[in-house]
Short mmCIF file of C-alpha atoms in Angstrom, two decimals:
data_model
loop_
_atom_site.label_atom_id
_atom_site.label_comp_id
_atom_site.label_asym_id
_atom_site.label_seq_id
_atom_site.Cartn_x
_atom_site.Cartn_y
_atom_site.Cartn_z
CA UNK W 1 47.74 99.26 -1.74
CA UNK W 2 50.91 97.31 -2.34
CA UNK W 3 49.78 93.79 -3.18
CA UNK W 4 47.63 91.96 -5.67
CA UNK W 5 46.30 88.53 -6.59
CA UNK W 6 46.31 87.45 -10.24
CA UNK W 7 43.96 84.59 -11.15
CA UNK W 8 45.86 82.62 -13.77
CA UNK W 9 44.60 79.07 -13.23
CA UNK W 10 42.07 78.71 -16.06
CA UNK W 11 42.46 76.08 -18.77
CA UNK W 12 41.71 78.50 -21.62
CA UNK W 13 39.54 75.96 -23.41
CA UNK W 14 38.08 78.58 -25.78
CA UNK W 15 41.60 79.40 -26.94
CA UNK W 16 42.65 75.90 -27.92
CA UNK W 17 44.92 74.93 -29.65
CA UNK W 18 46.88 77.95 -28.34
CA UNK W 19 46.56 76.57 -24.82
CA UNK W 20 47.38 72.91 -25.48
CA UNK W 21 50.98 73.38 -24.34
CA UNK W 22 50.77 76.87 -22.84
CA UNK W 23 48.48 78.30 -20.14
CA UNK W 24 46.42 81.23 -21.41
CA UNK W 25 48.29 83.95 -19.45
CA UNK W 26 51.58 82.71 -20.95
CA UNK W 27 50.47 82.89 -24.60
CA UNK W 28 52.46 85.69 -26.21
CA UNK W 29 50.73 88.98 -26.94
CA UNK W 30 52.86 91.69 -28.56
CA UNK W 31 55.95 89.55 -28.15
CA UNK W 32 55.77 88.62 -24.46
CA UNK W 33 53.50 86.40 -22.34
CA UNK W 34 50.23 88.23 -21.79
CA UNK W 35 50.74 88.04 -18.03
CA UNK W 36 53.80 90.30 -18.44
CA UNK W 37 51.55 93.17 -19.48
CA UNK W 38 49.32 92.73 -16.44
CA UNK W 39 52.27 92.54 -14.05
CA UNK W 40 53.89 95.61 -15.58
CA UNK W 41 50.72 97.68 -15.29
CA UNK W 42 50.25 96.58 -11.67
CA UNK W 43 53.81 97.62 -10.88
CA UNK W 44 53.27 100.99 -12.55
CA UNK W 45 50.27 101.51 -10.26
CA UNK W 46 52.37 100.96 -7.15
CA UNK W 47 51.88 97.24 -6.52
CA UNK W 48 54.96 95.56 -5.04
CA UNK W 49 53.82 92.05 -4.05
CA UNK W 50 51.81 89.76 -6.34
CA UNK W 51 50.51 86.27 -5.60
CA UNK W 52 49.76 84.19 -8.70
CA UNK W 53 46.89 81.73 -8.23
CA UNK W 54 47.87 78.97 -10.65
CA UNK W 55 46.39 75.61 -11.62
CA UNK W 56 46.55 74.51 -15.29
CA UNK W 57 50.18 73.96 -16.40
CA UNK W 58 51.23 75.71 -13.19
CA UNK W 59 54.83 74.58 -13.59
CA UNK W 60 55.57 77.03 -16.44
CA UNK W 61 55.07 80.32 -14.57
CA UNK W 62 57.90 80.38 -12.06
CA UNK W 63 60.69 79.32 -14.47
CA UNK W 64 59.80 82.30 -16.65
CA UNK W 65 59.12 85.03 -14.06
CA UNK W 66 61.17 83.77 -11.12
CA UNK W 67 60.85 85.95 -8.03
CA UNK W 68 59.65 88.89 -10.12
CA UNK W 69 62.68 91.06 -9.45
CA UNK W 70 63.23 91.73 -13.17
CA UNK W 71 59.85 93.48 -13.16
CA UNK W 72 60.44 95.26 -9.86
CA UNK W 73 58.01 92.93 -8.07
CA UNK W 74 58.03 90.20 -5.47
CA UNK W 75 56.12 87.23 -6.90
CA UNK W 76 54.77 84.19 -5.09
CA UNK W 77 53.04 81.18 -6.61
CA UNK W 78 50.21 79.09 -5.17
CA UNK W 79 48.90 76.07 -7.10
CA UNK W 80 45.38 74.65 -6.79
CA UNK W 81 45.32 70.88 -6.80
CA UNK W 82 41.69 70.97 -7.94
CA UNK W 83 40.02 73.95 -9.68
CA UNK W 84 38.43 76.18 -7.05
CA UNK W 85 36.70 78.86 -9.11
CA UNK W 86 37.40 82.58 -8.81
CA UNK W 87 36.45 82.92 -5.13
CA UNK W 88 38.08 79.66 -4.12
CA UNK W 89 41.30 80.65 -5.86
CA UNK W 90 41.36 84.02 -4.08
CA UNK W 91 40.81 82.35 -0.70
CA UNK W 92 43.43 79.69 -1.47
CA UNK W 93 46.22 82.28 -1.62
CA UNK W 94 45.11 84.34 1.40
CA UNK W 95 47.85 82.96 3.64
CA UNK W 96 50.46 84.62 1.40
CA UNK W 97 48.97 88.09 1.76
CA UNK W 98 50.65 90.65 4.02
CA UNK W 99 47.83 93.19 4.24
CA UNK W 100 45.99 93.91 7.45
CA UNK W 101 42.31 93.04 7.77
CA UNK W 102 41.07 96.49 6.66
CA UNK W 103 43.67 97.06 3.96
CA UNK W 104 42.95 96.80 0.21
CA UNK W 105 44.03 93.91 -2.01
CA UNK W 106 43.84 94.20 -5.79
CA UNK W 107 42.50 91.16 -7.67
CA UNK W 108 42.78 90.66 -11.46
CA UNK W 109 41.34 88.04 -13.79
CA UNK W 110 44.20 86.71 -15.89
CA UNK W 111 42.55 87.12 -19.30
CA UNK W 112 41.57 90.79 -19.40
CA UNK W 113 43.46 93.43 -21.39
CA UNK W 114 42.50 96.82 -20.05
CA UNK W 115 43.55 100.43 -19.75
CA UNK W 116 41.91 100.63 -16.31
CA UNK W 117 43.21 103.41 -14.05
CA UNK W 118 44.16 101.09 -11.20
CA UNK W 119 44.99 103.91 -8.81
CA UNK W 120 41.55 105.44 -9.43
CA UNK W 121 39.86 102.13 -8.56
CA UNK W 122 41.81 102.00 -5.30
CA UNK W 123 40.92 105.63 -4.51
CA UNK W 124 37.26 104.87 -5.14
CA UNK W 125 37.50 101.92 -2.78
CA UNK W 126 39.10 103.98 -0.02
CA UNK W 127 36.95 107.11 -0.32
CA UNK W 128 33.66 105.17 -0.33
CA UNK W 129 34.67 102.80 2.46
CA UNK W 130 33.58 99.83 0.38
CA UNK W 131 34.09 96.19 1.30
CA UNK W 132 34.68 95.32 -2.38
CA UNK W 133 35.07 97.69 -5.32
CA UNK W 134 34.59 96.48 -8.90
CA UNK W 135 35.79 97.79 -12.22
CA UNK W 136 32.74 98.06 -14.47
CA UNK W 137 32.73 98.73 -18.19
CA UNK W 138 29.92 99.35 -20.69
CA UNK W 139 29.43 97.03 -23.67
CA UNK W 140 26.98 97.23 -26.61
CA UNK W 141 25.72 93.64 -26.13
CA UNK W 142 25.94 92.53 -22.49
CA UNK W 143 24.26 89.13 -22.90
CA UNK W 144 27.53 87.19 -22.63
CA UNK W 145 28.51 88.88 -19.38
CA UNK W 146 27.35 89.45 -15.82
CA UNK W 147 25.39 92.70 -15.48
CA UNK W 148 26.08 94.98 -12.52
CA UNK W 149 23.46 97.72 -12.04
CA UNK W 150 24.40 100.55 -9.64
CA UNK W 151 22.62 103.47 -8.01
CA UNK W 152 23.43 107.14 -8.54
CA UNK W 153 26.42 106.96 -6.19
CA UNK W 154 27.91 103.87 -7.87
CA UNK W 155 26.81 101.46 -5.14
CA UNK W 156 26.12 98.00 -6.57
CA UNK W 157 22.47 96.94 -6.49
CA UNK W 158 22.59 93.41 -7.92
CA UNK W 159 24.51 90.84 -9.95
CA UNK W 160 22.66 89.47 -12.95
CA UNK W 161 24.42 86.60 -14.73
CA UNK W 162 24.21 86.50 -18.54
CA UNK W 163 20.68 87.84 -19.21
CA UNK W 164 18.96 86.72 -22.40
CA UNK W 165 15.63 88.54 -22.67
CA UNK W 166 15.27 92.31 -23.23
CA UNK W 167 13.52 92.61 -19.85
CA UNK W 168 16.55 91.15 -18.09
CA UNK W 169 18.97 93.63 -19.66
CA UNK W 170 18.57 96.45 -17.13
CA UNK W 171 22.01 98.00 -17.70
CA UNK W 172 24.95 97.89 -20.09
CA UNK W 173 27.43 97.82 -17.20
CA UNK W 174 29.33 94.56 -16.82
CA UNK W 175 31.81 93.10 -14.38
CA UNK W 176 35.16 93.85 -16.03
CA UNK W 177 37.27 91.43 -13.96
CA UNK W 178 39.29 93.73 -11.68
CA UNK W 179 38.48 94.23 -8.01
CA UNK W 180 39.72 95.75 -4.78
CA UNK W 181 38.85 93.60 -1.76
CA UNK W 182 39.02 94.53 1.88
CA UNK W 183 41.38 91.85 3.20
CA UNK W 184 38.84 90.64 5.80
CA UNK W 185 36.37 89.84 2.98
CA UNK W 186 38.93 87.51 1.40
CA UNK W 187 39.46 85.72 4.71
CA UNK W 188 35.70 85.14 5.01
CA UNK W 189 35.42 83.24 1.71
CA UNK W 190 34.88 79.50 2.40
CA UNK W 191 38.10 77.54 2.15
CA UNK W 192 38.84 74.25 0.40
CA UNK W 193 35.91 74.13 -2.02
CA UNK W 194 34.98 75.76 -5.34
CA UNK W 195 33.52 79.25 -4.93
CA UNK W 196 32.44 81.73 -7.61
CA UNK W 197 32.75 85.38 -6.61
CA UNK W 198 30.23 86.31 -9.30
CA UNK W 199 27.56 83.77 -8.37
CA UNK W 200 28.17 83.25 -4.66
CA UNK W 201 30.49 85.69 -2.89
CA UNK W 202 29.21 88.98 -4.31
CA UNK W 203 25.45 88.16 -4.10
CA UNK W 204 25.88 86.89 -0.53
CA UNK W 205 27.76 90.05 0.45
CA UNK W 206 24.94 92.17 -0.98
CA UNK W 207 22.33 90.12 0.86
CA UNK W 208 24.25 90.63 4.11
CA UNK W 209 24.28 94.41 3.63
CA UNK W 210 27.93 94.78 2.66
CA UNK W 211 29.04 97.79 0.63
CA UNK W 212 30.01 96.87 -2.93
CA UNK W 213 31.06 99.84 -5.03
CA UNK W 214 31.23 99.99 -8.82
CA UNK W 215 33.56 102.25 -10.77
CA UNK W 216 32.77 102.62 -14.46
CA UNK W 217 35.95 103.07 -16.47
CA UNK W 218 35.40 103.28 -20.20
CA UNK W 219 39.01 103.07 -21.34
CA UNK W 220 40.26 100.16 -23.45
CA UNK W 221 38.86 96.78 -22.33
CA UNK W 222 38.99 93.38 -24.03
CA UNK W 223 38.25 89.86 -22.84
CA UNK W 224 40.95 87.72 -24.48
CA UNK W 225 38.97 84.49 -24.17
CA UNK W 226 38.70 83.69 -27.89
CA UNK W 227 41.41 83.37 -30.56
CA UNK W 228 40.01 86.33 -32.51
CA UNK W 229 40.04 88.51 -29.40
CA UNK W 230 43.55 87.41 -28.45
CA UNK W 231 44.91 88.26 -31.91
CA UNK W 232 43.15 91.62 -31.78
CA UNK W 233 44.54 92.35 -28.31
CA UNK W 234 48.09 91.59 -29.42
CA UNK W 235 47.71 93.89 -32.43
CA UNK W 236 46.21 96.65 -30.29
CA UNK W 237 49.20 96.46 -27.94
CA UNK W 238 51.60 96.78 -30.87
CA UNK W 239 49.61 99.68 -32.34
CA UNK W 240 49.49 101.45 -28.97
CA UNK W 241 45.70 101.31 -28.69
CA UNK W 242 45.98 99.18 -25.55
CA UNK W 243 48.40 100.62 -22.98
CA UNK W 244 51.25 98.52 -21.59
CA UNK W 245 54.75 99.40 -20.39
CA UNK W 246 55.83 95.85 -21.26
CA UNK W 247 55.67 96.03 -25.07
CA UNK W 248 59.27 95.10 -26.06
CA UNK W 249 59.80 97.90 -28.55
CA UNK W 250 58.24 101.04 -29.96
CA UNK W 251 54.54 100.93 -30.75
CA UNK W 252 53.73 101.09 -34.44
CA UNK W 253 52.45 99.15 -37.42
CA UNK W 254 54.64 96.15 -36.67
CA UNK W 255 56.92 94.72 -34.01
CA UNK W 256 59.85 92.47 -34.93
CA UNK W 257 61.52 90.74 -32.01
CA UNK W 258 65.29 90.16 -31.81
CA UNK W 259 66.57 87.18 -33.88
CA UNK W 260 63.45 87.26 -36.10
CA UNK W 261 64.19 87.56 -39.81
CA UNK W 262 61.88 89.41 -42.20
CA UNK W 263 62.76 89.51 -45.91
CA UNK W 264 62.97 92.99 -47.46
CA UNK W 265 60.06 92.28 -49.77
CA UNK W 266 57.68 91.08 -47.04
CA UNK W 267 54.95 93.44 -45.89
CA UNK W 268 53.90 93.59 -42.21
CA UNK W 269 51.10 95.92 -41.12
CA UNK W 270 48.17 96.34 -38.71
CA UNK W 271 50.04 95.63 -35.49
CA UNK W 272 51.68 92.41 -36.65
CA UNK W 273 54.29 90.93 -34.32
CA UNK W 274 57.03 88.51 -35.37
CA UNK W 275 58.52 86.52 -32.49
CA UNK W 276 62.09 85.50 -31.77
CA UNK W 277 63.64 83.16 -34.34
CA UNK W 278 60.65 83.40 -36.70
CA UNK W 279 61.12 83.91 -40.45
CA UNK W 280 58.88 85.79 -42.90
CA UNK W 281 59.90 85.22 -46.52
CA UNK W 282 59.95 87.41 -49.60
CA UNK W 283 56.55 88.47 -50.88
CA UNK W 284 54.63 87.39 -47.78
CA UNK W 285 51.94 89.79 -46.54
CA UNK W 286 50.92 89.74 -42.88
CA UNK W 287 48.24 92.03 -41.43
CA UNK W 288 47.19 92.29 -37.76
CA UNK W 289 48.62 88.88 -36.90
CA UNK W 290 50.92 87.27 -34.35
CA UNK W 291 53.76 85.08 -35.58
CA UNK W 292 55.07 83.23 -32.54
CA UNK W 293 58.73 82.28 -31.98
CA UNK W 294 60.30 79.93 -34.51
CA UNK W 295 57.42 80.02 -36.99
CA UNK W 296 58.09 80.18 -40.74
CA UNK W 297 56.00 82.08 -43.29
CA UNK W 298 56.96 81.04 -46.82
CA UNK W 299 57.06 83.24 -49.97
CA UNK W 300 53.79 84.77 -51.11
CA UNK W 301 51.72 83.65 -48.11
CA UNK W 302 48.96 86.08 -47.11
CA UNK W 303 48.00 86.09 -43.41
CA UNK W 304 45.30 88.32 -41.91
CA UNK W 305 44.05 88.54 -38.28
CA UNK W 306 45.59 85.15 -37.48
CA UNK W 307 47.91 83.58 -34.94
CA UNK W 308 50.70 81.27 -36.09
CA UNK W 309 51.98 79.04 -33.27
CA UNK W 310 55.56 78.40 -32.24
CA UNK W 311 57.57 76.43 -34.83
CA UNK W 312 54.57 76.27 -37.18
CA UNK W 313 54.97 76.71 -40.93
CA UNK W 314 52.68 78.34 -43.50
CA UNK W 315 53.41 77.28 -47.06
CA UNK W 316 53.98 79.28 -50.23
CA UNK W 317 50.94 81.23 -51.46
CA UNK W 318 48.67 79.92 -48.70
CA UNK W 319 45.98 82.38 -47.58
CA UNK W 320 44.92 82.51 -43.92
CA UNK W 321 42.22 84.79 -42.57
CA UNK W 322 41.01 84.68 -38.96
CA UNK W 323 42.84 81.40 -38.40
CA UNK W 324 44.81 79.83 -35.56
CA UNK W 325 47.67 77.47 -36.38
CA UNK W 326 48.83 75.38 -33.42
CA UNK W 327 52.42 74.90 -32.32
CA UNK W 328 54.46 72.83 -34.75
CA UNK W 329 51.68 72.52 -37.34
CA UNK W 330 52.43 72.69 -41.06
CA UNK W 331 50.06 74.22 -43.61
CA UNK W 332 51.32 73.23 -47.05
CA UNK W 333 51.45 75.48 -50.11
CA UNK W 334 48.34 76.79 -51.85
CA UNK W 335 45.86 76.22 -49.03
CA UNK W 336 43.10 78.65 -48.08
CA UNK W 337 41.85 78.75 -44.47
CA UNK W 338 39.10 81.16 -43.47
CA UNK W 339 37.47 82.64 -40.36
CA UNK W 340 37.37 80.37 -37.34
CA UNK W 341 39.62 77.62 -38.69
CA UNK W 342 41.86 76.04 -36.04
CA UNK W 343 44.70 73.75 -37.06
CA UNK W 344 45.81 71.59 -34.15
CA UNK W 345 49.34 71.34 -32.83
CA UNK W 346 51.71 69.28 -35.03
CA UNK W 347 49.00 68.68 -37.67
CA UNK W 348 50.01 68.47 -41.35
CA UNK W 349 47.88 69.87 -44.17
CA UNK W 350 49.24 68.79 -47.56
CA UNK W 351 49.69 71.32 -50.34
CA UNK W 352 46.48 72.41 -52.06
CA UNK W 353 44.22 70.43 -49.71
CA UNK W 354 41.81 73.04 -48.27
CA UNK W 355 40.10 75.90 -50.12
CA UNK W 356 37.11 78.17 -49.72
CA UNK W 357 37.20 79.38 -53.31
CA UNK W 358 38.15 78.12 -56.75
CA UNK W 359 41.79 77.24 -57.36
CA UNK W 360 41.75 79.41 -60.52
#
């Protein structure tokens, strides 16, 4: 198994305003675009050739990663003119694959942070003779995901999309967004129209008697689809809870990128990362947060579990908790923004304008 497809075409609407100017896989997690972590883990598992299935803001990927040689990979880029769904995107890049019809091709969703043993998934695929093998993980509340029940040998029995009633929740195993396809299965996906592997390809394969194999891997897994999850994923990478060979520094309580400036009296903890050219002033306290390149945190600001966009500014004594500040936005002094607040790119919040508690 030497090649892979990465599905990186989504608009990342749940992550806005992070994705207004940046596609979701290029938002920085632990100091580098999230996609860097996926590519590095694929390379560590033996992958040599990766095709990126791009769509939204497709023009930003190649200038950053080039031909992939800096990561020890050969990268190719294929852009969808119209969104084609997961299956359609996979089929759209098939002409760039080099594998023979019976050889395995790894496929990753571009928004999953995982400690999956990729080599083990490929071994499972090869030893069982499956047509498609799926990474499955167990979650406490599976209602937001597609359930994948299996038999005692791991063979997939059904695909149940987002069950709501207790009777529909027949397993806690969900589709974790990483697959190994037999190349011939990719070539059989309809071309030139939207196709969902979850709702169309996989159920039709099961109905036709194909062998779909599930491998439950209960290592670290996180869907980075929401701002809170993305901030948590970045912190977990810095702390070393989520494995990645691409973290640009030693894992620990904080990660400060080159050219960032942190005042001696500032306190950074909980997996906080400070990007290139950013500035954290005296007396600021930042916990479990991501400060993107060029952002400024003024004296006495307190930031928890938040993401501060590129070139954004957080004013003196402002308190942010579970908040996303878009690129170039300015939060004036003495504001208080709480869980779920999203400040749009280039917005301006005057000093003392927003509070969730008394100003005394």
